[in-house]
């Protein structure tokens, strides 16, 4: 049963979700969209679902790259440079798939997203949260 759009729980959840949780959600969604394209692949022609999945994934990576370029980014310079290089690879791979679609080419983009998800989850688990104050 779908949740009505005016549901107060849903509004509260959206207002309280952390940045890492948002990153996890969008990366997992992008991976799911690309996996669905692989599962429903019929030929090596470009289609609307593939276009949507690749554009969605690229938008995510564009936002990440913007954050990593920011002087306020808390990551080390080396980490930011490595992630920005990975972002360039994602863009080139995306354009290659758009020009020459092959089912197998989606594997690298999916794997990159899944590794990033894994790292974010590990980072989240390692964060020490203070006990609630009474």
PDB file of C-alpha atoms in Angstrom:
ATOM      1  CA  UNK A   1       0.000   0.000   0.000  1.00  0.00           C
ATOM      2  CA  UNK A   2       1.576   3.307  -1.059  1.00  0.00           C
ATOM      3  CA  UNK A   3       2.132   6.046   1.485  1.00  0.00           C
ATOM      4  CA  UNK A   4       0.043   9.147   0.782  1.00  0.00           C
ATOM      5  CA  UNK A   5       2.183  12.145  -0.261  1.00  0.00           C
ATOM      6  CA  UNK A   6       0.987  14.196   2.705  1.00  0.00           C
ATOM      7  CA  UNK A   7       2.018  11.530   5.244  1.00  0.00           C
ATOM      8  CA  UNK A   8       3.740  13.286   8.192  1.00  0.00           C
ATOM      9  CA  UNK A   9       6.099  10.335   8.779  1.00  0.00           C
ATOM     10  CA  UNK A  10       7.387  10.581   5.229  1.00  0.00           C
ATOM     11  CA  UNK A  11       7.921  14.339   5.592  1.00  0.00           C
ATOM     12  CA  UNK A  12       9.801  13.863   8.875  1.00  0.00           C
ATOM     13  CA  UNK A  13      11.921  11.095   7.369  1.00  0.00           C
ATOM     14  CA  UNK A  14      12.903  13.333   4.451  1.00  0.00           C
ATOM     15  CA  UNK A  15      13.747  16.166   6.829  1.00  0.00           C
ATOM     16  CA  UNK A  16      15.933  14.019   9.090  1.00  0.00           C
ATOM     17  CA  UNK A  17      17.796  11.739   6.668  1.00  0.00           C
ATOM     18  CA  UNK A  18      21.570  12.243   6.774  1.00  0.00           C
ATOM     19  CA  UNK A  19      23.759  13.201   3.846  1.00  0.00           C
ATOM     20  CA  UNK A  20      25.410   9.780   3.844  1.00  0.00           C
ATOM     21  CA  UNK A  21      22.004   8.088   3.812  1.00  0.00           C
ATOM     22  CA  UNK A  22      20.990  10.178   0.805  1.00  0.00           C
ATOM     23  CA  UNK A  23      24.211   9.256  -0.978  1.00  0.00           C
ATOM     24  CA  UNK A  24      23.547   5.584  -0.247  1.00  0.00           C
ATOM     25  CA  UNK A  25      19.975   5.788  -1.515  1.00  0.00           C
ATOM     26  CA  UNK A  26      20.811   7.497  -4.798  1.00  0.00           C
ATOM     27  CA  UNK A  27      23.796   5.250  -5.542  1.00  0.00           C
ATOM     28  CA  UNK A  28      21.773   2.126  -4.806  1.00  0.00           C
ATOM     29  CA  UNK A  29      18.936   3.411  -6.990  1.00  0.00           C
ATOM     30  CA  UNK A  30      21.331   4.128  -9.870  1.00  0.00           C
ATOM     31  CA  UNK A  31      22.856   0.648  -9.583  1.00  0.00           C
ATOM     32  CA  UNK A  32      19.395  -0.907  -9.504  1.00  0.00           C
ATOM     33  CA  UNK A  33      18.348   1.029 -12.625  1.00  0.00           C
ATOM     34  CA  UNK A  34      21.439  -0.095 -14.522  1.00  0.00           C
ATOM     35  CA  UNK A  35      21.023  -3.720 -13.357  1.00  0.00           C
ATOM     36  CA  UNK A  36      17.426  -3.660 -14.554  1.00  0.00           C
ATOM     37  CA  UNK A  37      18.665  -2.509 -17.964  1.00  0.00           C
ATOM     38  CA  UNK A  38      21.095  -5.423 -18.055  1.00  0.00           C
ATOM     39  CA  UNK A  39      18.411  -7.924 -17.059  1.00  0.00           C
ATOM     40  CA  UNK A  40      16.019  -6.653 -19.756  1.00  0.00           C
ATOM     41  CA  UNK A  41      18.658  -6.195 -22.464  1.00  0.00           C
ATOM     42  CA  UNK A  42      17.394  -7.302 -25.866  1.00  0.00           C
ATOM     43  CA  UNK A  43      19.934  -5.928 -28.326  1.00  0.00           C
ATOM     44  CA  UNK A  44      22.758  -3.418 -28.486  1.00  0.00           C
ATOM     45  CA  UNK A  45      20.541  -0.489 -29.316  1.00  0.00           C
ATOM     46  CA  UNK A  46      20.098   2.521 -27.088  1.00  0.00           C
ATOM     47  CA  UNK A  47      16.731   2.754 -25.341  1.00  0.00           C
ATOM     48  CA  UNK A  48      14.854   5.046 -22.978  1.00  0.00           C
ATOM     49  CA  UNK A  49      15.443   2.976 -19.812  1.00  0.00           C
ATOM     50  CA  UNK A  50      19.190   2.860 -20.476  1.00  0.00           C
ATOM     51  CA  UNK A  51      19.243   6.590 -21.180  1.00  0.00           C
ATOM     52  CA  UNK A  52      17.368   7.302 -17.941  1.00  0.00           C
ATOM     53  CA  UNK A  53      19.666   5.053 -15.895  1.00  0.00           C
ATOM     54  CA  UNK A  54      22.868   6.506 -17.331  1.00  0.00           C
ATOM     55  CA  UNK A  55      21.707  10.110 -17.018  1.00  0.00           C
ATOM     56  CA  UNK A  56      20.566   9.544 -13.425  1.00  0.00           C
ATOM     57  CA  UNK A  57      23.906   7.983 -12.525  1.00  0.00           C
ATOM     58  CA  UNK A  58      25.829  10.788 -14.214  1.00  0.00           C
ATOM     59  CA  UNK A  59      23.842  13.453 -12.349  1.00  0.00           C
ATOM     60  CA  UNK A  60      24.804  11.807  -9.074  1.00  0.00           C
ATOM     61  CA  UNK A  61      28.456  11.766 -10.063  1.00  0.00           C
ATOM     62  CA  UNK A  62      28.276  15.407 -11.193  1.00  0.00           C
ATOM     63  CA  UNK A  63      27.014  16.390  -7.723  1.00  0.00           C
ATOM     64  CA  UNK A  64      29.710  14.312  -6.019  1.00  0.00           C
ATOM     65  CA  UNK A  65      32.420  15.878  -8.169  1.00  0.00           C
ATOM     66  CA  UNK A  66      31.144  19.331  -7.360  1.00  0.00           C
ATOM     67  CA  UNK A  67      31.375  18.509  -3.651  1.00  0.00           C
ATOM     68  CA  UNK A  68      34.855  17.016  -4.021  1.00  0.00           C
ATOM     69  CA  UNK A  69      36.087  20.158  -5.801  1.00  0.00           C
ATOM     70  CA  UNK A  70      34.812  22.399  -3.014  1.00  0.00           C
ATOM     71  CA  UNK A  71      37.412  23.890  -0.638  1.00  0.00           C
ATOM     72  CA  UNK A  72      35.089  22.914   2.235  1.00  0.00           C
ATOM     73  CA  UNK A  73      35.326  19.206   1.341  1.00  0.00           C
ATOM     74  CA  UNK A  74      36.597  17.397   4.464  1.00  0.00           C
ATOM     75  CA  UNK A  75      38.360  14.646   2.487  1.00  0.00           C
ATOM     76  CA  UNK A  76      42.124  14.670   2.064  1.00  0.00           C
ATOM     77  CA  UNK A  77      43.501  16.162  -1.131  1.00  0.00           C
ATOM     78  CA  UNK A  78      44.723  12.749  -2.308  1.00  0.00           C
ATOM     79  CA  UNK A  79      41.325  11.166  -1.710  1.00  0.00           C
ATOM     80  CA  UNK A  80      39.551  13.990  -3.532  1.00  0.00           C
ATOM     81  CA  UNK A  81      41.915  13.716  -6.505  1.00  0.00           C
ATOM     82  CA  UNK A  82      41.381   9.951  -6.692  1.00  0.00           C
ATOM     83  CA  UNK A  83      37.608  10.349  -6.522  1.00  0.00           C
ATOM     84  CA  UNK A  84      37.650  13.086  -9.152  1.00  0.00           C
ATOM     85  CA  UNK A  85      39.665  10.797 -11.440  1.00  0.00           C
ATOM     86  CA  UNK A  86      37.094   8.092 -10.853  1.00  0.00           C
ATOM     87  CA  UNK A  87      34.391  10.614 -11.758  1.00  0.00           C
ATOM     88  CA  UNK A  88      36.147  11.281 -15.075  1.00  0.00           C
ATOM     89  CA  UNK A  89      36.217   7.536 -15.735  1.00  0.00           C
ATOM     90  CA  UNK A  90      32.474   7.321 -14.953  1.00  0.00           C
ATOM     91  CA  UNK A  91      31.722  10.135 -17.428  1.00  0.00           C
ATOM     92  CA  UNK A  92      33.849   8.575 -20.187  1.00  0.00           C
ATOM     93  CA  UNK A  93      32.293   5.155 -19.589  1.00  0.00           C
ATOM     94  CA  UNK A  94      28.811   6.652 -19.640  1.00  0.00           C
ATOM     95  CA  UNK A  95      29.431   8.420 -22.949  1.00  0.00           C
ATOM     96  CA  UNK A  96      30.941   5.243 -24.394  1.00  0.00           C
ATOM     97  CA  UNK A  97      27.871   3.219 -23.424  1.00  0.00           C
ATOM     98  CA  UNK A  98      25.584   5.858 -24.906  1.00  0.00           C
ATOM     99  CA  UNK A  99      27.506   5.774 -28.190  1.00  0.00           C
ATOM    100  CA  UNK A 100      28.180   2.025 -28.341  1.00  0.00           C
ATOM    101  CA  UNK A 101      25.735   0.188 -26.049  1.00  0.00           C
ATOM    102  CA  UNK A 102      26.869  -3.186 -24.745  1.00  0.00           C
ATOM    103  CA  UNK A 103      25.317  -4.944 -21.792  1.00  0.00           C
ATOM    104  CA  UNK A 104      28.702  -5.809 -20.253  1.00  0.00           C
ATOM    105  CA  UNK A 105      29.845  -2.186 -20.195  1.00  0.00           C
ATOM    106  CA  UNK A 106      27.372  -1.440 -17.414  1.00  0.00           C
ATOM    107  CA  UNK A 107      29.283  -3.767 -15.091  1.00  0.00           C
ATOM    108  CA  UNK A 108      32.040  -1.254 -14.348  1.00  0.00           C
ATOM    109  CA  UNK A 109      29.603   1.557 -13.484  1.00  0.00           C
ATOM    110  CA  UNK A 110      27.546  -0.744 -11.272  1.00  0.00           C
ATOM    111  CA  UNK A 111      30.649  -2.052  -9.517  1.00  0.00           C
ATOM    112  CA  UNK A 112      31.989   1.454  -8.891  1.00  0.00           C
ATOM    113  CA  UNK A 113      28.678   2.498  -7.331  1.00  0.00           C
ATOM    114  CA  UNK A 114      28.515  -0.672  -5.229  1.00  0.00           C
ATOM    115  CA  UNK A 115      32.083  -0.201  -3.961  1.00  0.00           C
ATOM    116  CA  UNK A 116      31.274   3.385  -3.040  1.00  0.00           C
ATOM    117  CA  UNK A 117      28.114   2.211  -1.246  1.00  0.00           C
ATOM    118  CA  UNK A 118      30.153  -0.385   0.628  1.00  0.00           C
ATOM    119  CA  UNK A 119      32.703   2.237   1.675  1.00  0.00           C
ATOM    120  CA  UNK A 120      30.015   4.674   2.795  1.00  0.00           C
ATOM    121  CA  UNK A 121      28.283   1.967   4.830  1.00  0.00           C
ATOM    122  CA  UNK A 122      31.567   1.022   6.461  1.00  0.00           C
ATOM    123  CA  UNK A 123      32.298   4.671   7.221  1.00  0.00           C
ATOM    124  CA  UNK A 124      28.830   5.063   8.712  1.00  0.00           C
ATOM    125  CA  UNK A 125      29.272   1.971  10.908  1.00  0.00           C
ATOM    126  CA  UNK A 126      32.648   3.205  12.147  1.00  0.00           C
ATOM    127  CA  UNK A 127      31.273   6.561  13.228  1.00  0.00           C
ATOM    128  CA  UNK A 128      30.959   6.705  16.966  1.00  0.00           C
ATOM    129  CA  UNK A 129      27.687   8.194  18.041  1.00  0.00           C
ATOM    130  CA  UNK A 130      27.514   9.627  21.530  1.00  0.00           C
ATOM    131  CA  UNK A 131      24.985   8.059  23.876  1.00  0.00           C
ATOM    132  CA  UNK A 132      21.706   9.964  24.176  1.00  0.00           C
ATOM    133  CA  UNK A 133      21.721  12.516  26.952  1.00  0.00           C
ATOM    134  CA  UNK A 134      19.188  12.023  29.661  1.00  0.00           C
TER     135      UNK A 134
END
